[in-house]
Amino acid sequence: MEEIRVHPRSSASERRATAEAGANIALTKYWGNADADLRIPANDSVSITLDRTRTVTTVALRPDLPEDEVTVDGRPLTGPARERASRHLDLLRERAGISWRARVVSRNNFPAGAGIAASASGFAALTLAGAAALGLDLSPRDLSLLARRGSGSAARSVFGGFVLLHTGARDEDAFAEPLYGPDWWDVRDLIVIVSRAEKAVPSSEGHHLAPTSALHRARLARVTELNRQLLDALARRDFTALGQAAEEDALLMHAVMMTSRPSLIYWLPETLAVIRRVQAWREEGFPAYFTIDAGPNVHILTLPAFADRLQADLRAMPGVQDVISCRPGPGASIIPNPVE
Ligand code: PMV
């Protein structure tokens, strides 16, 4: 990861930095908090940071701005979404002892709010750009801790490749760490877009509902073992073991979602059709496993030799709008000379 420094364009009347971060796909999920205020996840989770689903964010702090202005994909944020970003900047401003408000411009190259965790890449990029603009000298671990306060999964997007996010008893214990770099293993994630609509219940609200499901505790008991399996699968590059663990936890998480009060059903008919297709491929001998975040779109994990064939099949399926083929990608970084 690059060293963080104040952007060269900073001056007495503006402090500015631009950062980039990738979305990540969780192989074991973060669903439910041990501490909701601090966003300490209820369980450890393992993810892959993705190369093609990226967010670029510029933070420009000025002494004359009355309040933070945040634009995502050309639309100004208002209400709770703006306040969430603003509170996140407050955490950074408190550390730096600087109270200047910011103009934040953030762009995703993928549809936000549709099951590709835009909050992960978004808060990772905001944390890094904000810290750099404020001149904060933070270790990658501190950046991950801070990113977690904005969105739990953002703690993982600070790092590239294969990443583990720890739960913890205290704020300072719940941070992500890189397990292996992006080149460790060329696993593919085919993101199957079946809907681009914003989800009705964002994951930050969904976490609060997890304990209302009778299955939440059962999932937490199981996910410890699944994490062990995953770490072992990653070390040995055992794709079947990785896929089985990821698929099981995706189903466990969606079982918790479906049985919480109120019930959260993120799937669409097309989601189930893609799940069935993955199961059929396995019967035919293709290495393919699915995982799904808080949305209807399906992530299909496969190996490079099969990615093109599976992608062609998916594109021919009714209801499939797009397929984004991703590999493990780099962690968050500063863009020294952004094109604006
Ligand atoms: O970081 P959040 O609050 O958007 O939660 C992420 C929730 C899931 O995407 C469903 C699972 C995960 O670990 O990424």
mmCIF file of C-alpha atoms and ligand atoms in Angstrom:
data_model
loop_
_atom_site.group_PDB
_atom_site.id
_atom_site.type_symbol
_atom_site.label_atom_id
_atom_site.label_comp_id
_atom_site.label_asym_id
_atom_site.label_seq_id
_atom_site.Cartn_x
_atom_site.Cartn_y
_atom_site.Cartn_z
ATOM 1 C CA MET A 1 0.000 0.000 0.000
ATOM 2 C CA GLU A 2 1.216 3.477 -0.807
ATOM 3 C CA GLU A 3 2.402 5.785 1.888
ATOM 4 C CA ILE A 4 -0.168 8.426 2.734
ATOM 5 C CA ARG A 5 0.787 12.011 2.264
ATOM 6 C CA VAL A 6 -0.909 15.309 1.745
ATOM 7 C CA HIS A 7 -1.805 15.829 -1.865
ATOM 8 C CA PRO A 8 0.573 18.263 -3.602
ATOM 9 C CA ARG A 9 -2.352 20.495 -4.560
ATOM 10 C CA SER A 10 -3.100 21.305 -0.927
ATOM 11 C CA SER A 11 -2.743 24.960 0.029
ATOM 12 C CA ALA A 12 -3.664 27.335 2.846
ATOM 13 C CA SER A 13 -7.237 27.468 1.536
ATOM 14 C CA GLU A 14 -7.744 23.869 0.490
ATOM 15 C CA ARG A 15 -6.582 20.409 1.494
ATOM 16 C CA ARG A 16 -7.349 17.847 -1.156
ATOM 17 C CA ALA A 17 -6.663 14.189 -1.905
ATOM 18 C CA THR A 18 -8.066 11.491 -4.176
ATOM 19 C CA ALA A 19 -8.139 7.789 -3.391
ATOM 20 C CA GLU A 20 -9.344 4.651 -5.062
ATOM 21 C CA ALA A 21 -10.644 1.397 -3.546
ATOM 22 C CA GLY A 22 -12.188 -1.818 -4.835
ATOM 23 C CA ALA A 23 -15.389 -3.518 -3.736
ATOM 24 C CA ASN A 24 -14.913 -6.897 -2.133
ATOM 25 C CA ILE A 25 -16.858 -10.124 -2.138
ATOM 26 C CA ALA A 26 -17.184 -11.791 1.242
ATOM 27 C CA LEU A 27 -16.604 -15.541 1.250
ATOM 28 C CA THR A 28 -17.801 -15.658 4.838
ATOM 29 C CA LYS A 29 -20.126 -12.792 5.589
ATOM 30 C CA TYR A 30 -20.333 -9.965 8.073
ATOM 31 C CA TRP A 31 -23.996 -9.963 9.102
ATOM 32 C CA GLY A 32 -24.921 -8.592 12.511
ATOM 33 C CA ASN A 33 -22.891 -6.533 14.954
ATOM 34 C CA ALA A 34 -21.255 -7.309 18.282
ATOM 35 C CA ASP A 35 -21.352 -3.526 18.879
ATOM 36 C CA ALA A 36 -23.701 -1.575 16.627
ATOM 37 C CA ASP A 37 -22.383 1.923 17.526
ATOM 38 C CA LEU A 38 -18.809 0.962 16.742
ATOM 39 C CA ARG A 39 -19.820 -1.380 13.898
ATOM 40 C CA ILE A 40 -17.876 -4.253 15.392
ATOM 41 C CA PRO A 41 -18.944 -7.313 13.400
ATOM 42 C CA ALA A 42 -20.445 -10.293 15.248
ATOM 43 C CA ASN A 43 -18.026 -12.679 13.488
ATOM 44 C CA ASP A 44 -14.792 -12.821 11.532
ATOM 45 C CA SER A 45 -15.187 -12.674 7.752
ATOM 46 C CA VAL A 46 -12.947 -13.456 4.792
ATOM 47 C CA SER A 47 -13.152 -11.658 1.450
ATOM 48 C CA ILE A 48 -11.561 -11.078 -1.926
ATOM 49 C CA THR A 49 -10.992 -7.480 -2.995
ATOM 50 C CA LEU A 50 -12.068 -7.152 -6.633
ATOM 51 C CA ASP A 51 -10.167 -5.562 -9.491
ATOM 52 C CA ARG A 52 -12.964 -4.232 -11.693
ATOM 53 C CA THR A 53 -15.516 -2.750 -9.297
ATOM 54 C CA ARG A 54 -13.832 0.395 -8.038
ATOM 55 C CA THR A 55 -14.696 3.688 -6.383
ATOM 56 C CA VAL A 56 -12.669 6.873 -6.847
ATOM 57 C CA THR A 57 -13.228 9.574 -4.233
ATOM 58 C CA THR A 58 -11.863 13.100 -3.914
ATOM 59 C CA VAL A 59 -12.031 14.936 -0.595
ATOM 60 C CA ALA A 60 -11.433 18.700 -0.739
ATOM 61 C CA LEU A 61 -11.531 20.401 2.661
ATOM 62 C CA ARG A 62 -11.981 24.167 2.821
ATOM 63 C CA PRO A 63 -12.207 26.630 5.687
ATOM 64 C CA ASP A 64 -15.131 28.504 4.087
ATOM 65 C CA LEU A 65 -17.580 25.604 3.573
ATOM 66 C CA PRO A 66 -20.537 25.728 6.014
ATOM 67 C CA GLU A 67 -21.199 21.963 5.751
ATOM 68 C CA ASP A 68 -20.010 18.821 4.020
ATOM 69 C CA GLU A 69 -21.240 18.332 0.462
ATOM 70 C CA VAL A 70 -21.119 14.779 -0.824
ATOM 71 C CA THR A 71 -21.819 13.754 -4.407
ATOM 72 C CA VAL A 72 -21.966 10.091 -5.430
ATOM 73 C CA ASP A 73 -22.185 9.284 -9.135
ATOM 74 C CA GLY A 74 -23.239 12.840 -9.894
ATOM 75 C CA ARG A 75 -26.035 12.947 -7.300
ATOM 76 C CA PRO A 76 -25.741 15.038 -4.123
ATOM 77 C CA LEU A 77 -26.359 12.952 -1.003
ATOM 78 C CA THR A 78 -29.008 14.262 1.390
ATOM 79 C CA GLY A 79 -30.469 13.193 4.741
ATOM 80 C CA PRO A 80 -29.060 10.150 6.549
ATOM 81 C CA ALA A 81 -26.699 9.176 3.698
ATOM 82 C CA ARG A 82 -24.985 12.587 3.794
ATOM 83 C CA GLU A 83 -24.917 12.546 7.607
ATOM 84 C CA ARG A 84 -23.265 9.123 7.600
ATOM 85 C CA ALA A 85 -20.463 10.367 5.349
ATOM 86 C CA SER A 86 -20.201 13.562 7.371
ATOM 87 C CA ARG A 87 -19.948 11.685 10.695
ATOM 88 C CA HIS A 88 -17.232 9.567 9.134
ATOM 89 C CA LEU A 89 -15.285 12.672 8.149
ATOM 90 C CA ASP A 90 -15.792 13.943 11.744
ATOM 91 C CA LEU A 91 -13.886 10.906 13.043
ATOM 92 C CA LEU A 92 -10.969 11.826 10.800
ATOM 93 C CA ARG A 93 -11.222 15.568 11.541
ATOM 94 C CA GLU A 94 -11.174 14.901 15.295
ATOM 95 C CA ARG A 95 -7.935 12.954 14.908
ATOM 96 C CA ALA A 96 -6.363 15.697 12.838
ATOM 97 C CA GLY A 97 -7.681 18.568 14.981
ATOM 98 C CA ILE A 98 -8.994 20.233 11.834
ATOM 99 C CA SER A 99 -12.631 21.311 11.538
ATOM 100 C CA TRP A 100 -12.793 22.337 7.856
ATOM 101 C CA ARG A 101 -15.819 20.951 6.022
ATOM 102 C CA ALA A 102 -15.370 19.023 2.798
ATOM 103 C CA ARG A 103 -16.594 18.747 -0.721
ATOM 104 C CA VAL A 104 -16.578 15.031 -1.525
ATOM 105 C CA VAL A 105 -16.961 13.715 -5.051
ATOM 106 C CA SER A 106 -17.210 9.955 -5.410
ATOM 107 C CA ARG A 107 -17.668 7.814 -8.513
ATOM 108 C CA ASN A 108 -18.401 4.099 -8.808
ATOM 109 C CA ASN A 109 -17.842 2.204 -12.021
ATOM 110 C CA PHE A 110 -20.642 -0.239 -11.060
ATOM 111 C CA PRO A 111 -24.305 0.154 -10.009
ATOM 112 C CA ALA A 112 -24.485 1.220 -6.359
ATOM 113 C CA GLY A 113 -26.944 -0.415 -3.963
ATOM 114 C CA ALA A 114 -27.464 -3.560 -6.005
ATOM 115 C CA GLY A 115 -25.617 -6.190 -4.026
ATOM 116 C CA ILE A 116 -22.131 -5.148 -5.053
ATOM 117 C CA ALA A 117 -20.981 -3.611 -1.809
ATOM 118 C CA ALA A 118 -20.554 0.040 -2.844
ATOM 119 C CA SER A 119 -20.324 0.965 0.823
ATOM 120 C CA ALA A 120 -17.139 -1.094 1.145
ATOM 121 C CA SER A 121 -15.202 0.569 -1.655
ATOM 122 C CA GLY A 122 -16.900 3.891 -0.891
ATOM 123 C CA PHE A 123 -15.922 4.114 2.770
ATOM 124 C CA ALA A 124 -12.455 2.665 2.136
ATOM 125 C CA ALA A 125 -11.802 5.343 -0.498
ATOM 126 C CA LEU A 126 -13.367 8.080 1.682
ATOM 127 C CA THR A 127 -11.243 7.068 4.668
ATOM 128 C CA LEU A 128 -8.018 7.061 2.691
ATOM 129 C CA ALA A 129 -8.737 10.280 0.768
ATOM 130 C CA GLY A 130 -9.963 12.027 3.931
ATOM 131 C CA ALA A 131 -6.949 10.929 5.981
ATOM 132 C CA ALA A 132 -4.560 12.027 3.237
ATOM 133 C CA ALA A 133 -6.267 15.398 2.777
ATOM 134 C CA LEU A 134 -6.061 15.983 6.533
ATOM 135 C CA GLY A 135 -2.385 14.989 6.572
ATOM 136 C CA LEU A 136 -3.012 12.099 8.981
ATOM 137 C CA ASP A 137 -0.228 9.583 9.136
ATOM 138 C CA LEU A 138 -2.128 6.327 9.651
ATOM 139 C CA SER A 139 -0.967 2.726 9.493
ATOM 140 C CA PRO A 140 -2.934 0.396 7.180
ATOM 141 C CA ARG A 141 -4.401 -1.199 10.332
ATOM 142 C CA ASP A 142 -5.640 2.167 11.631
ATOM 143 C CA LEU A 143 -7.100 2.965 8.217
ATOM 144 C CA SER A 144 -8.928 -0.357 8.291
ATOM 145 C CA LEU A 145 -10.256 0.316 11.817
ATOM 146 C CA LEU A 146 -11.492 3.729 10.759
ATOM 147 C CA ALA A 147 -13.002 2.468 7.498
ATOM 148 C CA ARG A 148 -14.911 -0.103 9.575
ATOM 149 C CA ARG A 149 -16.632 2.708 11.482
ATOM 150 C CA GLY A 150 -18.143 3.880 8.169
ATOM 151 C CA SER A 151 -19.109 0.427 6.903
ATOM 152 C CA GLY A 152 -17.962 -2.887 8.339
ATOM 153 C CA SER A 153 -17.041 -4.390 4.994
ATOM 154 C CA ALA A 154 -14.984 -1.272 4.120
ATOM 155 C CA ALA A 155 -12.372 -2.429 6.647
ATOM 156 C CA ARG A 156 -11.575 -5.251 4.201
ATOM 157 C CA SER A 157 -11.393 -3.072 1.060
ATOM 158 C CA VAL A 158 -8.408 -1.198 2.498
ATOM 159 C CA PHE A 159 -6.352 -4.254 1.528
ATOM 160 C CA GLY A 160 -5.962 -6.067 -1.766
ATOM 161 C CA GLY A 161 -6.249 -9.778 -2.473
ATOM 162 C CA PHE A 162 -7.549 -12.156 0.189
ATOM 163 C CA VAL A 163 -8.468 -10.423 3.432
ATOM 164 C CA LEU A 164 -9.585 -11.390 6.956
ATOM 165 C CA LEU A 165 -11.688 -9.020 9.097
ATOM 166 C CA HIS A 166 -11.511 -9.738 12.815
ATOM 167 C CA THR A 167 -14.335 -9.243 15.221
ATOM 168 C CA GLY A 168 -13.160 -8.016 18.618
ATOM 169 C CA ALA A 169 -14.117 -7.023 22.124
ATOM 170 C CA ARG A 170 -12.856 -3.471 21.612
ATOM 171 C CA ASP A 171 -12.703 -0.962 18.778
ATOM 172 C CA GLU A 172 -8.964 -1.452 18.369
ATOM 173 C CA ASP A 173 -9.306 -5.241 17.969
ATOM 174 C CA ALA A 174 -11.689 -5.198 15.000
ATOM 175 C CA PHE A 175 -9.537 -4.584 11.927
ATOM 176 C CA ALA A 176 -8.840 -6.355 8.671
ATOM 177 C CA GLU A 177 -5.521 -7.854 7.642
ATOM 178 C CA PRO A 178 -4.293 -9.074 4.275
ATOM 179 C CA LEU A 179 -3.881 -12.862 4.130
ATOM 180 C CA TYR A 180 -2.518 -13.169 0.587
ATOM 181 C CA GLY A 181 -1.937 -10.636 -2.171
ATOM 182 C CA PRO A 182 -3.999 -10.553 -5.381
ATOM 183 C CA ASP A 183 -1.474 -12.757 -7.203
ATOM 184 C CA TRP A 184 -1.753 -15.617 -4.722
ATOM 185 C CA TRP A 185 -4.596 -17.318 -6.564
ATOM 186 C CA ASP A 186 -6.452 -16.417 -9.755
ATOM 187 C CA VAL A 187 -9.986 -17.108 -8.551
ATOM 188 C CA ARG A 188 -12.670 -15.449 -10.675
ATOM 189 C CA ASP A 189 -15.834 -13.759 -9.466
ATOM 190 C CA LEU A 190 -18.498 -13.459 -12.164
ATOM 191 C CA ILE A 191 -20.955 -10.874 -10.858
ATOM 192 C CA VAL A 192 -24.310 -11.619 -12.411
ATOM 193 C CA ILE A 193 -26.441 -8.484 -12.502
ATOM 194 C CA VAL A 194 -30.147 -9.336 -12.482
ATOM 195 C CA SER A 195 -31.265 -5.988 -11.061
ATOM 196 C CA ARG A 196 -29.799 -2.504 -10.836
ATOM 197 C CA ALA A 197 -32.456 -1.208 -8.465
ATOM 198 C CA GLU A 198 -31.426 0.258 -5.109
ATOM 199 C CA LYS A 199 -32.147 -2.281 -2.389
ATOM 200 C CA ALA A 200 -35.109 -1.514 -0.119
ATOM 201 C CA VAL A 201 -33.258 -2.268 3.135
ATOM 202 C CA PRO A 202 -29.584 -1.263 3.173
ATOM 203 C CA SER A 203 -27.180 -3.628 4.898
ATOM 204 C CA SER A 204 -26.411 -1.113 7.658
ATOM 205 C CA GLU A 205 -30.081 -1.490 8.742
ATOM 206 C CA GLY A 206 -30.148 -5.220 8.087
ATOM 207 C CA HIS A 207 -27.368 -5.830 10.625
ATOM 208 C CA HIS A 208 -29.709 -4.652 13.394
ATOM 209 C CA LEU A 209 -32.286 -7.271 12.414
ATOM 210 C CA ALA A 210 -29.910 -10.254 12.504
ATOM 211 C CA PRO A 211 -30.453 -11.001 16.233
ATOM 212 C CA THR A 212 -34.229 -11.175 15.675
ATOM 213 C CA SER A 213 -33.719 -14.386 13.680
ATOM 214 C CA ALA A 214 -33.746 -17.685 15.593
ATOM 215 C CA LEU A 215 -30.998 -18.806 13.201
ATOM 216 C CA HIS A 216 -28.520 -15.993 13.951
ATOM 217 C CA ARG A 217 -26.804 -17.785 16.846
ATOM 218 C CA ALA A 218 -26.693 -21.038 14.911
ATOM 219 C CA ARG A 219 -24.979 -19.293 12.008
ATOM 220 C CA LEU A 220 -22.426 -17.653 14.319
ATOM 221 C CA ALA A 221 -21.613 -21.047 15.821
ATOM 222 C CA ARG A 222 -21.055 -22.494 12.342
ATOM 223 C CA VAL A 223 -19.145 -19.605 10.761
ATOM 224 C CA THR A 224 -16.151 -20.123 13.056
ATOM 225 C CA GLU A 225 -15.668 -23.556 11.520
ATOM 226 C CA LEU A 226 -16.296 -22.221 8.003
ATOM 227 C CA ASN A 227 -13.597 -19.592 8.533
ATOM 228 C CA ARG A 228 -11.186 -22.327 9.555
ATOM 229 C CA GLN A 229 -12.054 -24.262 6.394
ATOM 230 C CA LEU A 230 -11.603 -21.158 4.278
ATOM 231 C CA LEU A 231 -8.207 -20.257 5.706
ATOM 232 C CA ASP A 232 -7.078 -23.811 5.067
ATOM 233 C CA ALA A 233 -8.571 -23.780 1.538
ATOM 234 C CA LEU A 234 -6.759 -20.518 0.748
ATOM 235 C CA ALA A 235 -3.442 -21.822 2.045
ATOM 236 C CA ARG A 236 -3.775 -24.975 -0.110
ATOM 237 C CA ARG A 237 -5.544 -23.295 -3.049
ATOM 238 C CA ASP A 238 -8.311 -25.873 -2.716
ATOM 239 C CA PHE A 239 -11.116 -24.422 -4.839
ATOM 240 C CA THR A 240 -13.773 -26.986 -3.879
ATOM 241 C CA ALA A 241 -13.232 -26.352 -0.162
ATOM 242 C CA LEU A 242 -13.312 -22.575 -0.742
ATOM 243 C CA GLY A 243 -16.494 -22.766 -2.801
ATOM 244 C CA GLN A 244 -18.296 -25.065 -0.390
ATOM 245 C CA ALA A 245 -17.543 -22.846 2.611
ATOM 246 C CA ALA A 246 -18.528 -19.659 0.746
ATOM 247 C CA GLU A 247 -21.774 -21.121 -0.559
ATOM 248 C CA GLU A 248 -22.766 -22.511 2.818
ATOM 249 C CA ASP A 249 -22.271 -19.196 4.585
ATOM 250 C CA ALA A 250 -24.145 -17.284 1.878
ATOM 251 C CA LEU A 251 -27.118 -19.606 2.402
ATOM 252 C CA LEU A 252 -26.806 -19.330 6.183
ATOM 253 C CA MET A 253 -26.766 -15.522 5.987
ATOM 254 C CA HIS A 254 -29.791 -15.429 3.681
ATOM 255 C CA ALA A 255 -31.598 -17.875 5.986
ATOM 256 C CA VAL A 256 -30.957 -15.411 8.837
ATOM 257 C CA MET A 257 -32.164 -12.518 6.674
ATOM 258 C CA MET A 258 -35.314 -14.356 5.591
ATOM 259 C CA THR A 259 -36.207 -15.375 9.147
ATOM 260 C CA SER A 260 -35.527 -12.030 10.837
ATOM 261 C CA ARG A 261 -38.424 -9.799 11.883
ATOM 262 C CA PRO A 262 -39.289 -8.141 9.587
ATOM 263 C CA SER A 263 -38.185 -10.704 7.053
ATOM 264 C CA LEU A 264 -35.589 -9.631 4.501
ATOM 265 C CA ILE A 265 -35.855 -11.390 1.172
ATOM 266 C CA TYR A 266 -33.275 -9.954 -1.193
ATOM 267 C CA TRP A 267 -33.647 -12.635 -3.861
ATOM 268 C CA LEU A 268 -35.570 -12.265 -7.109
ATOM 269 C CA PRO A 269 -36.776 -15.164 -9.268
ATOM 270 C CA GLU A 270 -33.691 -14.591 -11.449
ATOM 271 C CA THR A 271 -31.463 -15.011 -8.376
ATOM 272 C CA LEU A 272 -32.835 -18.496 -7.828
ATOM 273 C CA ALA A 273 -32.539 -19.319 -11.531
ATOM 274 C CA VAL A 274 -28.812 -18.481 -11.394
ATOM 275 C CA ILE A 275 -28.400 -20.566 -8.218
ATOM 276 C CA ARG A 276 -30.020 -23.522 -9.995
ATOM 277 C CA ARG A 277 -27.738 -23.014 -12.982
ATOM 278 C CA VAL A 278 -24.667 -23.119 -10.753
ATOM 279 C CA GLN A 279 -25.894 -26.368 -9.213
ATOM 280 C CA ALA A 280 -26.476 -27.818 -12.694
ATOM 281 C CA TRP A 281 -22.962 -26.821 -13.789
ATOM 282 C CA ARG A 282 -21.520 -28.659 -10.832
ATOM 283 C CA GLU A 283 -23.454 -31.792 -11.817
ATOM 284 C CA GLU A 284 -21.769 -31.433 -15.220
ATOM 285 C CA GLY A 285 -18.355 -31.162 -13.560
ATOM 286 C CA PHE A 286 -17.718 -27.393 -13.744
ATOM 287 C CA PRO A 287 -16.074 -25.801 -10.716
ATOM 288 C CA ALA A 288 -18.618 -23.091 -9.793
ATOM 289 C CA TYR A 289 -20.039 -21.911 -6.487
ATOM 290 C CA PHE A 290 -22.318 -18.987 -5.705
ATOM 291 C CA THR A 291 -22.403 -16.350 -3.036
ATOM 292 C CA ILE A 292 -24.832 -13.449 -2.625
ATOM 293 C CA ASP A 293 -24.606 -10.249 -0.580
ATOM 294 C CA ALA A 294 -27.517 -8.085 0.575
ATOM 295 C CA GLY A 295 -29.128 -7.877 -2.841
ATOM 296 C CA PRO A 296 -30.421 -9.998 -5.719
ATOM 297 C CA ASN A 297 -27.229 -10.230 -7.775
ATOM 298 C CA VAL A 298 -25.212 -13.422 -7.667
ATOM 299 C CA HIS A 299 -21.444 -13.761 -7.476
ATOM 300 C CA ILE A 300 -20.176 -16.927 -9.103
ATOM 301 C CA LEU A 301 -16.790 -18.135 -7.993
ATOM 302 C CA THR A 302 -14.913 -20.136 -10.587
ATOM 303 C CA LEU A 303 -11.454 -20.791 -12.011
ATOM 304 C CA PRO A 304 -9.941 -18.973 -15.021
ATOM 305 C CA ALA A 305 -10.212 -21.896 -17.473
ATOM 306 C CA PHE A 306 -14.011 -21.959 -17.065
ATOM 307 C CA ALA A 307 -14.819 -18.252 -16.762
ATOM 308 C CA ASP A 308 -15.498 -17.531 -20.460
ATOM 309 C CA ARG A 309 -17.706 -20.565 -20.977
ATOM 310 C CA LEU A 310 -19.769 -19.868 -17.842
ATOM 311 C CA GLN A 311 -20.021 -16.188 -18.701
ATOM 312 C CA ALA A 312 -21.391 -16.982 -22.176
ATOM 313 C CA ASP A 313 -24.009 -19.310 -20.633
ATOM 314 C CA LEU A 314 -25.018 -16.656 -18.111
ATOM 315 C CA ARG A 315 -25.405 -13.945 -20.741
ATOM 316 C CA ALA A 316 -27.864 -16.191 -22.592
ATOM 317 C CA MET A 317 -30.075 -16.577 -19.513
ATOM 318 C CA PRO A 318 -33.339 -14.606 -19.429
ATOM 319 C CA GLY A 319 -33.199 -11.808 -16.874
ATOM 320 C CA VAL A 320 -29.394 -11.541 -16.809
ATOM 321 C CA GLN A 321 -28.589 -7.896 -17.554
ATOM 322 C CA ASP A 322 -24.822 -8.022 -17.331
ATOM 323 C CA VAL A 323 -21.913 -10.083 -16.075
ATOM 324 C CA ILE A 324 -18.859 -8.389 -14.587
ATOM 325 C CA SER A 325 -15.872 -10.707 -14.524
ATOM 326 C CA CYS A 326 -13.494 -9.877 -11.677
ATOM 327 C CA ARG A 327 -10.182 -11.144 -10.352
ATOM 328 C CA PRO A 328 -8.529 -10.448 -7.020
ATOM 329 C CA GLY A 329 -7.477 -6.796 -7.119
ATOM 330 C CA PRO A 330 -5.317 -4.279 -5.280
ATOM 331 C CA GLY A 331 -6.095 -2.493 -2.041
ATOM 332 C CA ALA A 332 -6.978 1.151 -1.556
ATOM 333 C CA SER A 333 -4.447 3.668 -2.842
ATOM 334 C CA ILE A 334 -3.918 7.367 -3.301
ATOM 335 C CA ILE A 335 -4.203 8.672 -6.849
ATOM 336 C CA PRO A 336 -1.492 11.343 -6.995
ATOM 337 C CA ASN A 337 -2.641 13.142 -10.168
ATOM 338 C CA PRO A 338 -6.318 12.401 -10.712
ATOM 339 C CA VAL A 339 -8.019 13.302 -13.960
ATOM 340 C CA GLU A 340 -10.982 15.507 -12.996
HETATM 341 O O1 PMV B 1 -20.464 -3.180 5.344
HETATM 342 P P1 PMV B 1 -21.938 -3.354 5.255
HETATM 343 O O2 PMV B 1 -22.650 -2.740 6.436
HETATM 344 O O3 PMV B 1 -22.485 -2.900 3.941
HETATM 345 O O4 PMV B 1 -22.272 -4.931 5.368
HETATM 346 C C1 PMV B 1 -21.885 -5.873 4.416
HETATM 347 C C2 PMV B 1 -22.889 -6.961 4.390
HETATM 348 C C3 PMV B 1 -22.676 -8.016 3.330
HETATM 349 O O5 PMV B 1 -22.245 -7.453 2.120
HETATM 350 C C4 PMV B 1 -24.018 -8.705 3.093
HETATM 351 C C5 PMV B 1 -21.702 -9.102 3.781
HETATM 352 C C6 PMV B 1 -20.243 -8.737 3.755
HETATM 353 O O6 PMV B 1 -19.521 -9.233 4.616
HETATM 354 O O7 PMV B 1 -19.799 -7.994 2.843
#
